[in-house]
Amino acid sequence: MKLNHLQIEIDGIDKQILRDLMEDARKPILQIANKIGISGAAIHQRLRKLEQAGVISGSKFIVNTRVLGYSTMAFVGIYLDKAARNQEAVKELKKIPEVLECHYTTGNWSILIKIICRDNEHLMQLLNKKIQSIDGVSRTETYISLEQQIERQIQL
């Protein structure tokens, strides 16, 4: 598989390494090496190449927000009064810890955000006191997620 904009070749071994680590980033390198039939040093070399090319960028733990008391996930479409206000609005959204993702979109909204809240009351407080009070935000449209049914990365 050749990624045109990066000009890097991804072979079957690279794909297998990536699949294993995408499944469990804490999987021991030697376990992957033994499974594939190459040395641990070769795995490290390939990972370094993939990281330098921008194919991978570190690893992270996934926190179960429900266990921490955050049970309401919502997507909020944000309408700006002027497109030029996007940069300032995003700067303010970054200050709100409950904002997990922020996307500049086509269509009716200028911005689409994904937020996590303790409950609907917390969501209402966020919308009224923090998000809708940002300069340039003319209105919002909110969709509460009832259940996330698919969560995955790209398949290799």
Tab-separated table of N, CA and C in Angstrom, residues 49-122:
chain	number	residue	atom	x	y	z
A	49	LYS	N	10.263	4.318	11.616
A	49	LYS	CA	10.013	4.769	10.240
A	49	LYS	C	8.582	5.259	10.081
A	50	LEU	N	7.620	4.512	10.616
A	50	LEU	CA	6.209	4.882	10.516
A	50	LEU	C	5.911	6.163	11.294
A	51	GLU	N	6.577	6.330	12.429
A	51	GLU	CA	6.381	7.539	13.229
A	51	GLU	C	6.984	8.751	12.524
A	52	GLN	N	8.178	8.603	11.979
A	52	GLN	CA	8.831	9.711	11.267
A	52	GLN	C	8.033	10.130	10.031
A	53	ALA	N	7.345	9.178	9.410
A	53	ALA	CA	6.541	9.472	8.223
A	53	ALA	C	5.177	10.051	8.597
A	54	GLY	N	4.848	10.056	9.894
A	54	GLY	CA	3.567	10.609	10.325
A	54	GLY	C	2.418	9.622	10.267
A	55	VAL	N	2.704	8.347	9.965
A	55	VAL	CA	1.646	7.338	9.903
A	55	VAL	C	1.090	7.086	11.306
A	56	ILE	N	1.979	7.062	12.315
A	56	ILE	CA	1.537	6.911	13.699
A	56	ILE	C	2.060	8.089	14.511
A	57	SER	N	1.317	8.404	15.549
A	57	SER	CA	1.747	9.512	16.408
A	57	SER	C	1.470	9.167	17.863
A	58	GLY	N	2.258	8.257	18.386
A	58	GLY	CA	2.143	7.898	19.793
A	58	GLY	C	1.020	6.930	20.077
A	59	SER	N	0.754	6.755	21.363
A	59	SER	CA	-0.327	5.877	21.820
A	59	SER	C	-0.993	6.550	23.009
A	60	LYS	N	-2.177	6.049	23.366
A	60	LYS	CA	-2.895	6.666	24.475
A	60	LYS	C	-3.778	5.640	25.162
A	61	PHE	N	-4.130	5.948	26.406
A	61	PHE	CA	-5.087	5.133	27.139
A	61	PHE	C	-6.474	5.680	26.858
A	62	ILE	N	-7.460	4.809	26.843
A	62	ILE	CA	-8.838	5.215	26.627
A	62	ILE	C	-9.545	5.155	27.979
A	63	VAL	N	-10.055	6.294	28.425
A	63	VAL	CA	-10.727	6.399	29.710
A	63	VAL	C	-12.221	6.165	29.512
A	64	ASN	N	-12.803	5.335	30.351
A	64	ASN	CA	-14.244	5.093	30.305
A	64	ASN	C	-14.927	6.239	31.043
A	65	THR	N	-15.472	7.189	30.281
A	65	THR	CA	-16.058	8.386	30.875
A	65	THR	C	-17.297	8.064	31.718
A	66	ARG	N	-18.021	7.014	31.385
A	66	ARG	CA	-19.212	6.641	32.165
A	66	ARG	C	-18.823	6.284	33.604
A	67	VAL	N	-17.713	5.573	33.762
A	67	VAL	CA	-17.246	5.194	35.093
A	67	VAL	C	-16.904	6.444	35.905
A	68	LEU	N	-16.475	7.502	35.229
A	68	LEU	CA	-16.137	8.755	35.898
A	68	LEU	C	-17.356	9.664	36.103
A	69	GLY	N	-18.539	9.189	35.698
A	69	GLY	CA	-19.764	9.947	35.945
A	69	GLY	C	-20.238	10.806	34.787
A	70	TYR	N	-19.642	10.651	33.616
A	70	TYR	CA	-20.058	11.409	32.431
A	70	TYR	C	-20.893	10.484	31.551
A	71	SER	N	-22.219	10.663	31.594
A	71	SER	CA	-23.103	9.731	30.881
A	71	SER	C	-23.783	10.328	29.657
A	72	THR	N	-23.625	11.633	29.428
A	72	THR	CA	-24.276	12.266	28.285
A	72	THR	C	-23.247	12.735	27.271
A	73	MET	N	-23.326	12.158	26.078
A	73	MET	CA	-22.475	12.596	24.981
A	73	MET	C	-23.366	13.309	23.973
A	74	ALA	N	-22.885	14.421	23.462
A	74	ALA	CA	-23.689	15.168	22.494
A	74	ALA	C	-22.816	15.723	21.386
A	75	PHE	N	-23.442	15.968	20.267
A	75	PHE	CA	-22.817	16.622	19.126
A	75	PHE	C	-23.537	17.949	18.959
A	76	VAL	N	-22.770	19.015	18.847
A	76	VAL	CA	-23.359	20.345	18.764
A	76	VAL	C	-22.890	21.017	17.480
A	77	GLY	N	-23.847	21.353	16.629
A	77	GLY	CA	-23.557	22.137	15.436
A	77	GLY	C	-23.599	23.600	15.834
A	78	ILE	N	-22.530	24.322	15.520
A	78	ILE	CA	-22.433	25.727	15.919
A	78	ILE	C	-22.505	26.606	14.679
A	79	TYR	N	-23.444	27.527	14.714
A	79	TYR	CA	-23.599	28.511	13.646
A	79	TYR	C	-22.860	29.769	14.070
A	80	LEU	N	-21.979	30.272	13.210
A	80	LEU	CA	-21.280	31.526	13.484
A	80	LEU	C	-21.910	32.640	12.668
A	81	ASP	N	-21.919	33.851	13.214
A	81	ASP	CA	-22.495	34.964	12.460
A	81	ASP	C	-21.614	35.350	11.278
A	82	LYS	N	-20.314	35.067	11.376
A	82	LYS	CA	-19.376	35.314	10.274
A	82	LYS	C	-18.340	34.204	10.257
A	83	ALA	N	-18.006	33.710	9.076
A	83	ALA	CA	-16.995	32.656	8.963
A	83	ALA	C	-15.652	33.109	9.523
A	84	ALA	N	-15.380	34.391	9.460
A	84	ALA	CA	-14.108	34.934	9.938
A	84	ALA	C	-13.932	34.753	11.448
A	85	ARG	N	-15.006	34.468	12.148
A	85	ARG	CA	-14.933	34.293	13.599
A	85	ARG	C	-14.514	32.878	14.002
A	86	ASN	N	-14.311	31.992	13.048
A	86	ASN	CA	-13.988	30.596	13.332
A	86	ASN	C	-12.789	30.455	14.255
A	87	GLN	N	-11.700	31.108	13.939
A	87	GLN	CA	-10.464	30.944	14.707
A	87	GLN	C	-10.650	31.338	16.175
A	88	GLU	N	-11.323	32.447	16.405
A	88	GLU	CA	-11.555	32.916	17.781
A	88	GLU	C	-12.511	31.977	18.518
A	89	ALA	N	-13.538	31.488	17.822
A	89	ALA	CA	-14.487	30.561	18.442
A	89	ALA	C	-13.779	29.269	18.858
A	90	VAL	N	-12.934	28.740	17.995
A	90	VAL	CA	-12.194	27.510	18.309
A	90	VAL	C	-11.258	27.745	19.491
A	91	LYS	N	-10.636	28.901	19.537
A	91	LYS	CA	-9.752	29.245	20.667
A	91	LYS	C	-10.536	29.177	21.981
A	92	GLU	N	-11.765	29.682	21.989
A	92	GLU	CA	-12.606	29.650	23.189
A	92	GLU	C	-13.098	28.236	23.492
A	93	LEU	N	-13.425	27.464	22.458
A	93	LEU	CA	-13.882	26.090	22.658
A	93	LEU	C	-12.783	25.229	23.283
A	94	LYS	N	-11.535	25.514	22.933
A	94	LYS	CA	-10.402	24.768	23.505
A	94	LYS	C	-10.316	24.942	25.016
A	95	LYS	N	-10.869	26.006	25.539
A	95	LYS	CA	-10.845	26.277	26.979
A	95	LYS	C	-11.890	25.467	27.748
A	96	ILE	N	-12.799	24.820	27.039
A	96	ILE	CA	-13.880	24.060	27.673
A	96	ILE	C	-13.469	22.584	27.694
A	97	PRO	N	-13.139	22.045	28.864
A	97	PRO	CA	-12.608	20.674	28.936
A	97	PRO	C	-13.570	19.604	28.428
A	98	GLU	N	-14.862	19.860	28.472
A	98	GLU	CA	-15.841	18.859	28.025
A	98	GLU	C	-15.890	18.723	26.507
A	99	VAL	N	-15.279	19.651	25.777
A	99	VAL	CA	-15.236	19.567	24.312
A	99	VAL	C	-14.140	18.572	23.940
A	100	LEU	N	-14.549	17.435	23.382
A	100	LEU	CA	-13.615	16.367	23.032
A	100	LEU	C	-13.075	16.493	21.613
A	101	GLU	N	-13.914	16.966	20.698
A	101	GLU	CA	-13.520	17.117	19.299
A	101	GLU	C	-14.143	18.386	18.754
A	102	CYS	N	-13.477	18.957	17.758
A	102	CYS	CA	-13.984	20.156	17.102
A	102	CYS	C	-13.633	20.049	15.625
A	103	HIS	N	-14.641	20.183	14.775
A	103	HIS	CA	-14.450	20.026	13.333
A	103	HIS	C	-14.983	21.252	12.595
A	104	TYR	N	-14.208	21.737	11.641
A	104	TYR	CA	-14.642	22.796	10.724
A	104	TYR	C	-15.369	22.072	9.606
A	105	THR	N	-16.632	22.405	9.344
A	105	THR	CA	-17.437	21.586	8.447
A	105	THR	C	-18.002	22.356	7.257
A	106	THR	N	-18.444	21.589	6.291
A	106	THR	CA	-19.244	22.146	5.205
A	106	THR	C	-20.700	22.047	5.648
A	107	GLY	N	-21.595	22.629	4.908
A	107	GLY	CA	-23.009	22.534	5.255
A	107	GLY	C	-23.474	23.709	6.082
A	108	ASN	N	-24.520	23.493	6.850
A	108	ASN	CA	-25.155	24.581	7.592
A	108	ASN	C	-24.313	25.123	8.741
A	109	TRP	N	-23.662	24.230	9.477
A	109	TRP	CA	-22.883	24.673	10.622
A	109	TRP	C	-21.507	25.138	10.171
A	110	SER	N	-20.922	25.997	10.960
A	110	SER	CA	-19.516	26.357	10.743
A	110	SER	C	-18.622	25.358	11.461
A	111	ILE	N	-19.070	24.927	12.637
A	111	ILE	CA	-18.275	24.060	13.508
A	111	ILE	C	-19.179	22.955	14.042
A	112	LEU	N	-18.624	21.752	14.154
A	112	LEU	CA	-19.309	20.636	14.809
A	112	LEU	C	-18.412	20.179	15.948
A	113	ILE	N	-18.963	20.113	17.167
A	113	ILE	CA	-18.172	19.649	18.302
A	113	ILE	C	-18.806	18.416	18.924
A	114	LYS	N	-17.964	17.619	19.555
A	114	LYS	CA	-18.407	16.463	20.325
A	114	LYS	C	-18.093	16.797	21.777
A	115	ILE	N	-19.113	16.698	22.647
A	115	ILE	CA	-18.894	17.029	24.049
A	115	ILE	C	-19.374	15.902	24.953
A	116	ILE	N	-18.779	15.837	26.137
A	116	ILE	CA	-19.161	14.846	27.133
A	116	ILE	C	-19.602	15.596	28.388
A	117	CYS	N	-20.736	15.176	28.960
A	117	CYS	CA	-21.301	15.851	30.133
A	117	CYS	C	-21.735	14.810	31.166
A	118	ARG	N	-21.884	15.263	32.391
A	118	ARG	CA	-22.349	14.363	33.453
A	118	ARG	C	-23.796	13.932	33.192
A	119	ASP	N	-24.633	14.894	32.773
A	119	ASP	CA	-26.052	14.626	32.548
A	119	ASP	C	-26.625	15.744	31.679
A	120	ASN	N	-27.930	15.705	31.447
A	120	ASN	CA	-28.561	16.716	30.588
A	120	ASN	C	-28.490	18.116	31.188
A	121	GLU	N	-28.547	18.203	32.505
A	121	GLU	CA	-28.454	19.516	33.159
A	121	GLU	C	-27.066	20.128	32.928
A	122	HIS	N	-26.043	19.312	33.051
A	122	HIS	CA	-24.679	19.763	32.778
A	122	HIS	C	-24.564	20.214	31.323
